[in-house]
C-alpha cells in the first residue's frame, strides 16, 4: 500500500488525477515526508480506506485491491479549513 502511495505522490500527473488542488499542493510540498500511523483498513471487500499522518496533517486514501493490484482512487488532505 505505502509503495503505491509514494509512487503516486512522486508522479505529479498521477497525483492530479486522484486529489483536489489543496491536497495536491500539500502532498507536493511534503514529498520527502514518511507516511506514519496508518490506520487499519476500514474498507470492505475489494475496497480499502486508510487514514495516516503525513507531515503535520492527516491524509485519507481510498481505492481498491483486485487480484493483488492496488489502485488509489482518492487521496484527501483532512486538515483543510
Short mmCIF file of N, CA, C and O in Angstrom, two decimals:
data_model
loop_
_atom_site.label_atom_id
_atom_site.label_comp_id
_atom_site.label_asym_id
_atom_site.label_seq_id
_atom_site.Cartn_x
_atom_site.Cartn_y
_atom_site.Cartn_z
N UNK A 1 0.83 -1.20 0.00
CA UNK A 1 0.00 0.00 0.00
C UNK A 1 0.87 1.26 0.00
O UNK A 1 0.67 2.14 -0.81
N UNK A 2 1.81 1.33 0.93
CA UNK A 2 2.64 2.52 1.04
C UNK A 2 3.46 2.76 -0.23
O UNK A 2 3.62 3.89 -0.65
N UNK A 3 3.96 1.70 -0.85
CA UNK A 3 4.73 1.85 -2.09
C UNK A 3 3.87 2.49 -3.17
O UNK A 3 4.34 3.34 -3.92
N UNK A 4 2.61 2.10 -3.25
CA UNK A 4 1.70 2.67 -4.25
C UNK A 4 1.45 4.14 -3.96
O UNK A 4 1.44 4.97 -4.87
N UNK A 5 1.28 4.49 -2.69
CA UNK A 5 1.07 5.89 -2.31
C UNK A 5 2.27 6.74 -2.70
O UNK A 5 2.12 7.78 -3.34
N UNK A 6 3.48 6.30 -2.35
CA UNK A 6 4.67 7.07 -2.68
C UNK A 6 4.89 7.17 -4.19
O UNK A 6 5.35 8.20 -4.69
N UNK A 7 4.55 6.12 -4.90
CA UNK A 7 4.69 6.14 -6.36
C UNK A 7 3.80 7.23 -6.97
O UNK A 7 4.23 7.97 -7.85
N UNK A 8 2.58 7.37 -6.47
CA UNK A 8 1.68 8.40 -6.97
C UNK A 8 2.12 9.79 -6.52
O UNK A 8 2.10 10.74 -7.31
N UNK A 9 2.53 9.92 -5.26
CA UNK A 9 2.95 11.23 -4.76
C UNK A 9 4.14 11.76 -5.54
O UNK A 9 4.27 12.96 -5.77
N UNK A 10 5.01 10.89 -6.00
CA UNK A 10 6.18 11.31 -6.76
C UNK A 10 5.93 11.44 -8.26
O UNK A 10 6.86 11.66 -9.03
N UNK A 11 4.68 11.31 -8.67
CA UNK A 11 4.30 11.46 -10.08
C UNK A 11 3.20 12.53 -10.15
O UNK A 11 2.03 12.23 -9.96
N UNK A 12 3.57 13.80 -10.38
CA UNK A 12 2.59 14.88 -10.35
C UNK A 12 1.35 14.67 -11.23
O UNK A 12 0.25 15.03 -10.84
N UNK A 13 1.52 14.08 -12.39
CA UNK A 13 0.35 13.86 -13.27
C UNK A 13 -0.60 12.84 -12.68
O UNK A 13 -1.82 13.01 -12.71
N UNK A 14 -0.08 11.76 -12.12
CA UNK A 14 -0.93 10.75 -11.48
C UNK A 14 -1.59 11.34 -10.23
O UNK A 14 -2.76 11.07 -9.95
N UNK A 15 -0.85 12.16 -9.49
CA UNK A 15 -1.37 12.77 -8.28
C UNK A 15 -2.55 13.70 -8.59
O UNK A 15 -3.54 13.71 -7.86
N UNK A 16 -2.46 14.45 -9.67
CA UNK A 16 -3.55 15.36 -10.06
C UNK A 16 -4.86 14.60 -10.29
O UNK A 16 -5.94 15.13 -10.03
N UNK A 17 -4.76 13.37 -10.78
CA UNK A 17 -5.97 12.60 -11.08
C UNK A 17 -6.71 12.11 -9.85
O UNK A 17 -7.88 11.77 -9.94
N UNK A 18 -6.05 12.07 -8.69
CA UNK A 18 -6.69 11.49 -7.51
C UNK A 18 -6.82 12.46 -6.34
O UNK A 18 -7.22 12.06 -5.24
N UNK A 19 -6.51 13.75 -6.55
CA UNK A 19 -6.57 14.73 -5.46
C UNK A 19 -7.29 16.01 -5.90
O UNK A 19 -7.46 16.27 -7.08
N UNK A 20 -7.67 16.80 -4.89
CA UNK A 20 -8.15 18.16 -5.17
C UNK A 20 -6.93 19.09 -5.14
O UNK A 20 -5.81 18.66 -4.84
N UNK A 21 -7.11 20.37 -5.43
CA UNK A 21 -5.98 21.30 -5.52
C UNK A 21 -5.23 21.46 -4.21
O UNK A 21 -4.00 21.49 -4.20
N UNK A 22 -5.94 21.56 -3.10
CA UNK A 22 -5.30 21.75 -1.80
C UNK A 22 -4.47 20.53 -1.42
O UNK A 22 -3.33 20.66 -0.97
N UNK A 23 -5.03 19.36 -1.61
CA UNK A 23 -4.31 18.12 -1.31
C UNK A 23 -3.09 17.99 -2.21
O UNK A 23 -2.00 17.63 -1.75
N UNK A 24 -3.26 18.29 -3.48
CA UNK A 24 -2.16 18.22 -4.44
C UNK A 24 -0.99 19.10 -3.99
O UNK A 24 0.15 18.64 -3.91
N UNK A 25 -1.27 20.34 -3.65
CA UNK A 25 -0.22 21.27 -3.21
C UNK A 25 0.44 20.79 -1.92
O UNK A 25 1.65 20.86 -1.77
N UNK A 26 -0.39 20.31 -0.97
CA UNK A 26 0.16 19.83 0.30
C UNK A 26 1.11 18.65 0.08
O UNK A 26 2.21 18.62 0.61
N UNK A 27 0.68 17.68 -0.69
CA UNK A 27 1.50 16.48 -0.91
C UNK A 27 2.78 16.81 -1.67
O UNK A 27 3.84 16.28 -1.35
N UNK A 28 2.70 17.67 -2.66
CA UNK A 28 3.91 18.05 -3.40
C UNK A 28 4.91 18.79 -2.51
O UNK A 28 6.11 18.61 -2.65
N UNK A 29 4.41 19.59 -1.58
CA UNK A 29 5.30 20.35 -0.71
C UNK A 29 5.87 19.48 0.42
O UNK A 29 6.74 19.92 1.16
N UNK A 30 5.37 18.26 0.56
CA UNK A 30 5.85 17.35 1.61
C UNK A 30 6.32 16.02 1.02
O UNK A 30 6.20 14.97 1.64
N UNK A 31 6.89 16.03 -0.17
CA UNK A 31 7.27 14.79 -0.86
C UNK A 31 8.29 13.95 -0.09
O UNK A 31 8.31 12.74 -0.23
N UNK A 32 9.13 14.55 0.72
CA UNK A 32 10.16 13.80 1.43
C UNK A 32 9.70 13.32 2.80
O UNK A 32 10.50 12.81 3.57
N UNK A 33 8.43 13.46 3.10
CA UNK A 33 7.87 13.05 4.38
C UNK A 33 7.45 11.59 4.31
O UNK A 33 7.04 11.10 3.27
N UNK A 34 7.55 10.89 5.43
CA UNK A 34 7.12 9.49 5.51
C UNK A 34 5.69 9.41 6.02
O UNK A 34 5.30 10.17 6.91
N UNK A 35 4.93 8.50 5.50
CA UNK A 35 3.58 8.20 5.95
C UNK A 35 3.70 7.45 7.27
O UNK A 35 4.41 6.46 7.36
N UNK A 36 3.02 7.95 8.33
CA UNK A 36 3.10 7.33 9.66
C UNK A 36 1.70 7.02 10.18
O UNK A 36 0.72 7.60 9.73
N UNK A 37 1.67 6.18 11.17
CA UNK A 37 0.43 5.87 11.90
C UNK A 37 -0.73 5.54 10.98
O UNK A 37 -1.85 6.02 11.17
N UNK A 38 -0.47 4.72 9.99
CA UNK A 38 -1.51 4.31 9.05
C UNK A 38 -2.53 3.46 9.78
O UNK A 38 -2.18 2.51 10.48
N UNK A 39 -3.80 3.82 9.66
CA UNK A 39 -4.87 3.08 10.34
C UNK A 39 -5.03 1.69 9.75
O UNK A 39 -4.51 1.39 8.68
N UNK A 40 -5.77 0.85 10.44
CA UNK A 40 -6.17 -0.43 9.86
C UNK A 40 -7.12 -0.14 8.72
O UNK A 40 -7.80 0.89 8.71
N UNK A 41 -7.21 -1.04 7.79
CA UNK A 41 -8.12 -0.88 6.66
C UNK A 41 -9.56 -0.78 7.15
O UNK A 41 -10.05 -1.68 7.84
N UNK A 42 -10.24 0.28 6.79
CA UNK A 42 -11.62 0.49 7.19
C UNK A 42 -12.60 0.18 6.07
O UNK A 42 -13.79 0.41 6.19
N UNK A 43 -12.11 -0.33 4.98
CA UNK A 43 -12.96 -0.68 3.83
C UNK A 43 -13.51 -2.08 3.99
O UNK A 43 -13.34 -2.74 5.02
N UNK A 44 -14.19 -2.54 2.95
CA UNK A 44 -14.71 -3.91 2.98
C UNK A 44 -14.64 -4.50 1.57
O UNK A 44 -14.64 -3.77 0.58
N UNK A 45 -14.55 -5.80 1.51
CA UNK A 45 -14.44 -6.46 0.21
C UNK A 45 -13.18 -6.04 -0.51
O UNK A 45 -12.09 -6.05 0.07
N UNK A 46 -13.32 -5.63 -1.75
CA UNK A 46 -12.17 -5.18 -2.55
C UNK A 46 -11.81 -3.72 -2.33
O UNK A 46 -10.85 -3.23 -2.90
N UNK A 47 -12.60 -3.01 -1.53
CA UNK A 47 -12.36 -1.58 -1.29
C UNK A 47 -11.55 -1.39 -0.02
O UNK A 47 -11.69 -2.14 0.95
N UNK A 48 -10.69 -0.37 -0.01
CA UNK A 48 -9.94 -0.05 1.20
C UNK A 48 -10.06 1.42 1.51
O UNK A 48 -10.37 2.26 0.65
N UNK A 49 -9.85 1.74 2.78
CA UNK A 49 -9.86 3.12 3.26
C UNK A 49 -8.86 3.20 4.41
O UNK A 49 -9.00 2.48 5.40
N UNK A 50 -7.84 4.03 4.26
CA UNK A 50 -6.83 4.21 5.29
C UNK A 50 -6.71 5.70 5.59
O UNK A 50 -6.91 6.55 4.72
N UNK A 51 -6.35 6.01 6.82
CA UNK A 51 -6.00 7.37 7.22
C UNK A 51 -4.63 7.28 7.87
O UNK A 51 -4.36 6.37 8.65
N UNK A 52 -3.77 8.23 7.53
CA UNK A 52 -2.43 8.23 8.11
C UNK A 52 -1.91 9.64 8.32
O UNK A 52 -2.42 10.60 7.75
N UNK A 53 -0.89 9.74 9.14
CA UNK A 53 -0.22 11.00 9.41
C UNK A 53 0.79 11.24 8.30
O UNK A 53 1.61 10.37 8.01
N UNK A 54 0.72 12.40 7.67
CA UNK A 54 1.65 12.73 6.60
C UNK A 54 2.13 14.15 6.85
O UNK A 54 1.39 15.11 6.63
N UNK A 55 3.34 14.27 7.36
CA UNK A 55 3.81 15.58 7.78
C UNK A 55 3.02 16.03 8.99
O UNK A 55 2.76 15.24 9.90
N UNK A 56 2.56 17.27 8.98
CA UNK A 56 1.78 17.79 10.11
C UNK A 56 0.29 17.53 9.94
O UNK A 56 -0.50 17.88 10.81
N UNK A 57 -0.10 16.94 8.84
CA UNK A 57 -1.52 16.72 8.57
C UNK A 57 -1.88 15.25 8.46
O UNK A 57 -1.03 14.37 8.43
N UNK A 58 -3.18 15.02 8.40
CA UNK A 58 -3.70 13.67 8.21
C UNK A 58 -4.25 13.56 6.80
O UNK A 58 -4.84 14.49 6.28
N UNK A 59 -4.03 12.41 6.20
CA UNK A 59 -4.43 12.19 4.82
C UNK A 59 -5.19 10.87 4.74
O UNK A 59 -4.82 9.89 5.37
N UNK A 60 -6.28 10.86 3.96
CA UNK A 60 -7.03 9.62 3.76
C UNK A 60 -6.78 9.10 2.35
O UNK A 60 -6.60 9.88 1.42
N UNK A 61 -6.76 7.78 2.24
CA UNK A 61 -6.52 7.10 0.98
C UNK A 61 -7.66 6.13 0.74
O UNK A 61 -8.00 5.35 1.62
N UNK A 62 -8.27 6.19 -0.43
CA UNK A 62 -9.34 5.26 -0.79
C UNK A 62 -9.01 4.62 -2.12
O UNK A 62 -8.44 5.26 -3.00
N UNK A 63 -9.42 3.38 -2.26
CA UNK A 63 -9.18 2.70 -3.51
C UNK A 63 -9.66 1.27 -3.49
O UNK A 63 -10.53 0.91 -2.69
N UNK A 64 -9.06 0.46 -4.35
CA UNK A 64 -9.47 -0.94 -4.44
C UNK A 64 -8.26 -1.83 -4.61
O UNK A 64 -7.20 -1.40 -5.04
N UNK A 65 -8.44 -3.08 -4.23
CA UNK A 65 -7.44 -4.11 -4.43
C UNK A 65 -8.13 -5.26 -5.16
O UNK A 65 -9.02 -5.90 -4.61
N UNK A 66 -7.76 -5.45 -6.40
CA UNK A 66 -8.35 -6.51 -7.21
C UNK A 66 -7.22 -7.35 -7.80
O UNK A 66 -6.33 -6.81 -8.47
N UNK A 67 -7.26 -8.64 -7.52
CA UNK A 67 -6.22 -9.57 -7.99
C UNK A 67 -4.82 -9.05 -7.63
O UNK A 67 -3.93 -8.99 -8.47
N UNK A 68 -4.65 -8.64 -6.37
CA UNK A 68 -3.39 -8.14 -5.82
C UNK A 68 -2.90 -6.85 -6.47
O UNK A 68 -1.74 -6.48 -6.30
N UNK A 69 -3.74 -6.17 -7.24
CA UNK A 69 -3.37 -4.87 -7.81
C UNK A 69 -4.03 -3.77 -6.99
O UNK A 69 -5.26 -3.72 -6.87
N UNK A 70 -3.20 -2.89 -6.42
CA UNK A 70 -3.69 -1.79 -5.60
C UNK A 70 -3.93 -0.57 -6.49
O UNK A 70 -3.03 -0.15 -7.23
N UNK A 71 -5.13 -0.03 -6.45
CA UNK A 71 -5.48 1.16 -7.21
C UNK A 71 -5.94 2.24 -6.23
O UNK A 71 -6.81 1.98 -5.40
N UNK A 72 -5.35 3.41 -6.31
CA UNK A 72 -5.78 4.53 -5.47
C UNK A 72 -6.77 5.37 -6.27
O UNK A 72 -6.45 5.82 -7.36
N UNK A 73 -7.96 5.55 -5.71
CA UNK A 73 -8.98 6.34 -6.39
C UNK A 73 -9.04 7.77 -5.86
O UNK A 73 -9.46 8.67 -6.57
N UNK A 74 -8.65 7.96 -4.60
CA UNK A 74 -8.75 9.28 -3.99
C UNK A 74 -7.76 9.43 -2.85
O UNK A 74 -7.60 8.52 -2.04
N UNK A 75 -7.09 10.58 -2.80
CA UNK A 75 -6.26 10.95 -1.67
C UNK A 75 -6.75 12.34 -1.24
O UNK A 75 -6.89 13.23 -2.07
N UNK A 76 -7.01 12.50 0.06
CA UNK A 76 -7.53 13.77 0.53
C UNK A 76 -6.82 14.21 1.80
O UNK A 76 -6.72 13.44 2.75
N UNK A 77 -6.37 15.45 1.82
CA UNK A 77 -5.77 16.07 3.00
C UNK A 77 -6.90 16.46 3.92
O UNK A 77 -7.81 17.21 3.53
N UNK A 78 -6.91 15.96 5.15
CA UNK A 78 -8.03 16.15 6.07
C UNK A 78 -7.95 17.42 6.90
O UNK A 78 -8.93 17.79 7.51
N UNK A 79 -6.82 18.08 6.95
CA UNK A 79 -6.67 19.27 7.79
C UNK A 79 -6.97 20.55 7.01
O UNK A 79 -6.37 21.58 7.26
N UNK A 80 -7.89 20.48 6.09
CA UNK A 80 -8.25 21.65 5.30
C UNK A 80 -9.19 22.53 6.09
O UNK A 80 -9.98 22.06 6.88
N UNK A 81 -9.09 23.84 5.87
CA UNK A 81 -10.01 24.76 6.56
C UNK A 81 -11.18 25.12 5.68
O UNK A 81 -11.23 24.86 4.55
#
